[in-house]
Amino acid sequence: MNDNIKKRIRLSNILALLAMMLLLGTYTLKPVFQYRDPVAMDEEDEIEENTSFQPFAFLIPEGTESHAPPLASLKLLMGERIWEYHPTGFYAYLIGYKTMPIWKVSLEAPQYPKVAFPDGIPVFFNLTDWSGKVNEMNTINHYIGMHPMEVGAITLRQIIPFVYLIFFVMLIAYLFYKGPGWQMLGIVPAFLPWFYLAFYSKWLYWFGHNLQPWGAFKIKPFMPTVFGNGKVAQFTTHSYPAVGFYFLIGVFILLILSVLIRRKALKDAASAN
């Protein structure tokens, strides 16, 4: 293997390592990009009451407070207990409590004047939970019969730490393995942003088409806006990528470039032999 081919393989590995750093960032950098109310200048609104982080029960310390879901329909979706769990320290990073915001949805309405709500009612879709004004958004959703945000993709959010572990093992193997099927070790993790968009769209559809009779305002089932601006009743919605999604796009670009560069280098090496 000549020096030129070695340099290209080295470049491929560097790109993969950069992708791994971005991927790790999406799992750990929530404190850097955490939402702060521009009026109150505090951190996430009512974080103590936000129970959207619901890891598997075996990850939660004994003695953690919990309560039963208030409705039978929620029990079917969320299980027997809702844990009031906000981990701290290194363990919070380990089990996925610090994942970055991937998508942002904000809502504007006449009853939320810009002076008091310059960002409207923003919520952020992280990989393992929701953040921002979750309780306010749930109150609004309740009026149209929509389930609380906490029920959305709960199993998917619970498995994220294990998905990330698998992806990191795949990428470490990608750095060294050059046998049959090596490309898949880089390609599968690369497509994480598109996996996310697919599941995000699926769950928006589920929320909009599973309206409950408790809503004070009766509206027809609808598809919430995935990307861009939309309108539901008197509410204007804005749905756009948050910083974490751009990190994932960076992962995609870096890994695809890495795979293409390595494939050409290995092909040239095989031809030379």
mmCIF file of C-alpha atoms in Angstrom, residues 82-242:
data_model
loop_
_atom_site.group_PDB
_atom_site.id
_atom_site.type_symbol
_atom_site.label_atom_id
_atom_site.label_comp_id
_atom_site.label_asym_id
_atom_site.label_seq_id
_atom_site.Cartn_x
_atom_site.Cartn_y
_atom_site.Cartn_z
ATOM 1 C CA ILE A 82 -44.367 8.165 35.894
ATOM 2 C CA TRP A 83 -41.004 8.846 37.497
ATOM 3 C CA GLU A 84 -40.150 12.295 38.838
ATOM 4 C CA TYR A 85 -36.496 11.817 38.062
ATOM 5 C CA HIS A 86 -33.895 14.475 37.247
ATOM 6 C CA PRO A 87 -30.436 12.849 37.463
ATOM 7 C CA THR A 88 -27.310 14.863 38.179
ATOM 8 C CA GLY A 89 -23.568 14.484 37.778
ATOM 9 C CA PHE A 90 -21.851 12.057 35.434
ATOM 10 C CA TYR A 91 -24.751 9.604 35.616
ATOM 11 C CA ALA A 92 -27.031 12.189 33.996
ATOM 12 C CA TYR A 93 -24.726 12.248 30.965
ATOM 13 C CA LEU A 94 -24.377 8.475 30.918
ATOM 14 C CA ILE A 95 -28.091 7.668 30.720
ATOM 15 C CA GLY A 96 -28.950 10.414 28.233
ATOM 16 C CA TYR A 97 -30.382 13.244 30.337
ATOM 17 C CA LYS A 98 -28.143 15.807 28.626
ATOM 18 C CA THR A 99 -29.004 15.214 24.959
ATOM 19 C CA MET A 100 -29.125 18.273 22.738
ATOM 20 C CA PRO A 101 -32.274 19.840 21.269
ATOM 21 C CA ILE A 102 -32.740 18.366 17.795
ATOM 22 C CA TRP A 103 -35.925 20.142 16.718
ATOM 23 C CA LYS A 104 -37.803 23.246 17.872
ATOM 24 C CA VAL A 105 -41.534 23.885 17.703
ATOM 25 C CA SER A 106 -42.968 27.202 18.834
ATOM 26 C CA LEU A 107 -46.538 28.394 19.006
ATOM 27 C CA GLU A 108 -47.964 31.906 18.780
ATOM 28 C CA ALA A 109 -51.471 33.053 19.654
ATOM 29 C CA PRO A 110 -53.232 36.337 20.525
ATOM 30 C CA GLN A 111 -53.357 35.392 24.211
ATOM 31 C CA TYR A 112 -49.545 35.187 24.273
ATOM 32 C CA PRO A 113 -48.383 38.771 23.522
ATOM 33 C CA LYS A 114 -44.897 39.263 22.153
ATOM 34 C CA VAL A 115 -43.913 41.478 25.082
ATOM 35 C CA ALA A 116 -44.352 38.630 27.544
ATOM 36 C CA PHE A 117 -43.635 35.776 25.137
ATOM 37 C CA PRO A 118 -41.073 36.985 22.560
ATOM 38 C CA ASP A 119 -40.372 33.371 21.530
ATOM 39 C CA GLY A 120 -44.015 32.349 21.660
ATOM 40 C CA ILE A 121 -44.387 29.016 23.448
ATOM 41 C CA PRO A 122 -41.230 27.115 22.449
ATOM 42 C CA VAL A 123 -40.593 23.435 23.068
ATOM 43 C CA PHE A 124 -37.483 21.520 22.088
ATOM 44 C CA PHE A 125 -37.410 17.910 20.996
ATOM 45 C CA ASN A 126 -34.305 16.344 22.487
ATOM 46 C CA LEU A 127 -33.248 12.772 21.848
ATOM 47 C CA THR A 128 -34.492 11.476 25.209
ATOM 48 C CA ASP A 129 -36.946 14.113 26.462
ATOM 49 C CA TRP A 130 -38.551 17.472 25.749
ATOM 50 C CA SER A 131 -37.507 20.859 27.108
ATOM 51 C CA GLY A 132 -38.625 24.468 27.038
ATOM 52 C CA LYS A 133 -42.196 25.393 27.981
ATOM 53 C CA VAL A 134 -43.466 21.816 27.990
ATOM 54 C CA ASN A 135 -46.169 22.364 30.610
ATOM 55 C CA GLU A 136 -47.557 25.398 28.803
ATOM 56 C CA MET A 137 -47.634 23.485 25.522
ATOM 57 C CA ASN A 138 -49.392 20.557 27.199
ATOM 58 C CA THR A 139 -52.045 22.927 28.545
ATOM 59 C CA ILE A 140 -52.680 24.279 25.050
ATOM 60 C CA ASN A 141 -52.733 20.807 23.519
ATOM 61 C CA HIS A 142 -55.235 19.671 26.148
ATOM 62 C CA TYR A 143 -57.802 22.139 24.815
ATOM 63 C CA ILE A 144 -57.826 20.459 21.407
ATOM 64 C CA GLY A 145 -57.825 16.931 22.852
ATOM 65 C CA MET A 146 -54.184 16.153 22.158
ATOM 66 C CA HIS A 147 -52.206 13.818 24.396
ATOM 67 C CA PRO A 148 -49.484 15.347 26.609
ATOM 68 C CA MET A 149 -46.075 15.447 24.978
ATOM 69 C CA GLU A 150 -44.631 12.979 27.497
ATOM 70 C CA VAL A 151 -46.298 10.007 25.789
ATOM 71 C CA GLY A 152 -44.606 10.641 22.446
ATOM 72 C CA ALA A 153 -42.060 8.052 21.282
ATOM 73 C CA ILE A 154 -41.421 6.998 24.863
ATOM 74 C CA THR A 155 -39.894 3.615 23.967
ATOM 75 C CA LEU A 156 -37.707 5.172 21.293
ATOM 76 C CA ARG A 157 -36.474 7.767 23.767
ATOM 77 C CA GLN A 158 -35.722 5.066 26.321
ATOM 78 C CA ILE A 159 -33.522 3.085 23.944
ATOM 79 C CA ILE A 160 -31.478 6.088 22.748
ATOM 80 C CA PRO A 161 -28.571 5.450 25.187
ATOM 81 C CA PHE A 162 -28.272 1.906 23.852
ATOM 82 C CA VAL A 163 -28.599 3.025 20.223
ATOM 83 C CA TYR A 164 -25.767 5.495 20.775
ATOM 84 C CA LEU A 165 -23.663 2.801 22.419
ATOM 85 C CA ILE A 166 -24.191 0.530 19.405
ATOM 86 C CA PHE A 167 -23.366 3.348 16.985
ATOM 87 C CA PHE A 168 -20.141 4.186 18.814
ATOM 88 C CA VAL A 169 -19.102 0.524 18.812
ATOM 89 C CA MET A 170 -19.837 0.415 15.075
ATOM 90 C CA LEU A 171 -17.759 3.533 14.435
ATOM 91 C CA ILE A 172 -14.830 2.272 16.491
ATOM 92 C CA ALA A 173 -14.967 -0.948 14.480
ATOM 93 C CA TYR A 174 -15.190 1.143 11.301
ATOM 94 C CA LEU A 175 -11.814 2.723 12.097
ATOM 95 C CA PHE A 176 -10.047 -0.647 12.034
ATOM 96 C CA TYR A 177 -12.147 -3.156 10.100
ATOM 97 C CA LYS A 178 -11.742 -3.374 6.327
ATOM 98 C CA GLY A 179 -13.354 -6.724 5.604
ATOM 99 C CA PRO A 180 -16.639 -7.471 3.821
ATOM 100 C CA GLY A 181 -19.449 -5.066 4.689
ATOM 101 C CA TRP A 182 -17.187 -2.469 6.305
ATOM 102 C CA GLN A 183 -19.165 0.341 4.623
ATOM 103 C CA MET A 184 -22.269 -0.398 6.704
ATOM 104 C CA LEU A 185 -20.362 0.345 9.906
ATOM 105 C CA GLY A 186 -20.133 3.965 8.765
ATOM 106 C CA ILE A 187 -23.314 4.321 6.726
ATOM 107 C CA VAL A 188 -25.844 3.154 9.337
ATOM 108 C CA PRO A 189 -24.819 5.722 12.005
ATOM 109 C CA ALA A 190 -24.540 8.371 9.284
ATOM 110 C CA PHE A 191 -28.267 8.159 8.568
ATOM 111 C CA LEU A 192 -29.286 9.084 12.121
ATOM 112 C CA PRO A 193 -30.711 12.510 11.111
ATOM 113 C CA TRP A 194 -32.980 10.875 8.540
ATOM 114 C CA PHE A 195 -34.044 8.183 11.018
ATOM 115 C CA TYR A 196 -34.901 10.997 13.413
ATOM 116 C CA LEU A 197 -36.956 12.889 10.825
ATOM 117 C CA ALA A 198 -38.889 9.745 9.908
ATOM 118 C CA PHE A 199 -39.834 8.989 13.513
ATOM 119 C CA TYR A 200 -40.514 12.668 14.261
ATOM 120 C CA SER A 201 -42.956 12.834 11.339
ATOM 121 C CA LYS A 202 -44.580 9.559 12.361
ATOM 122 C CA TRP A 203 -45.211 10.755 15.897
ATOM 123 C CA LEU A 204 -46.533 14.139 14.778
ATOM 124 C CA TYR A 205 -49.045 12.232 12.667
ATOM 125 C CA TRP A 206 -49.946 10.079 15.674
ATOM 126 C CA PHE A 207 -50.559 13.105 17.908
ATOM 127 C CA GLY A 208 -52.675 14.854 15.274
ATOM 128 C CA HIS A 209 -54.758 11.761 14.494
ATOM 129 C CA ASN A 210 -55.354 10.517 18.057
ATOM 130 C CA LEU A 211 -57.328 13.425 19.458
ATOM 131 C CA GLN A 212 -59.243 12.661 22.646
ATOM 132 C CA PRO A 213 -62.794 13.643 23.707
ATOM 133 C CA TRP A 214 -61.573 15.815 26.578
ATOM 134 C CA GLY A 215 -60.742 18.702 24.216
ATOM 135 C CA ALA A 216 -62.810 21.850 24.757
ATOM 136 C CA PHE A 217 -62.304 22.733 21.073
ATOM 137 C CA LYS A 218 -63.363 20.064 18.608
ATOM 138 C CA ILE A 219 -61.163 19.940 15.531
ATOM 139 C CA LYS A 220 -60.710 17.359 12.822
ATOM 140 C CA PRO A 221 -57.661 15.078 12.900
ATOM 141 C CA PHE A 222 -54.744 16.821 11.230
ATOM 142 C CA MET A 223 -51.081 16.478 10.367
ATOM 143 C CA PRO A 224 -48.991 18.942 12.421
ATOM 144 C CA THR A 225 -46.383 20.858 10.454
ATOM 145 C CA VAL A 226 -43.129 18.908 10.202
ATOM 146 C CA PHE A 227 -41.054 21.720 8.701
ATOM 147 C CA GLY A 228 -42.023 25.354 8.312
ATOM 148 C CA ASN A 229 -45.004 27.384 9.478
ATOM 149 C CA GLY A 230 -48.532 26.142 10.017
ATOM 150 C CA LYS A 231 -51.828 27.009 11.654
ATOM 151 C CA VAL A 232 -54.105 25.062 14.014
ATOM 152 C CA ALA A 233 -57.295 26.850 15.096
ATOM 153 C CA GLN A 234 -56.131 30.315 16.263
ATOM 154 C CA PHE A 235 -52.555 29.140 16.851
ATOM 155 C CA THR A 236 -49.637 29.717 14.488
ATOM 156 C CA THR A 237 -46.917 27.081 14.692
ATOM 157 C CA HIS A 238 -43.274 27.163 13.653
ATOM 158 C CA SER A 239 -41.334 23.917 13.264
ATOM 159 C CA TYR A 240 -37.630 24.054 12.423
ATOM 160 C CA PRO A 241 -34.381 22.193 13.135
ATOM 161 C CA ALA A 242 -32.560 23.062 16.345
#
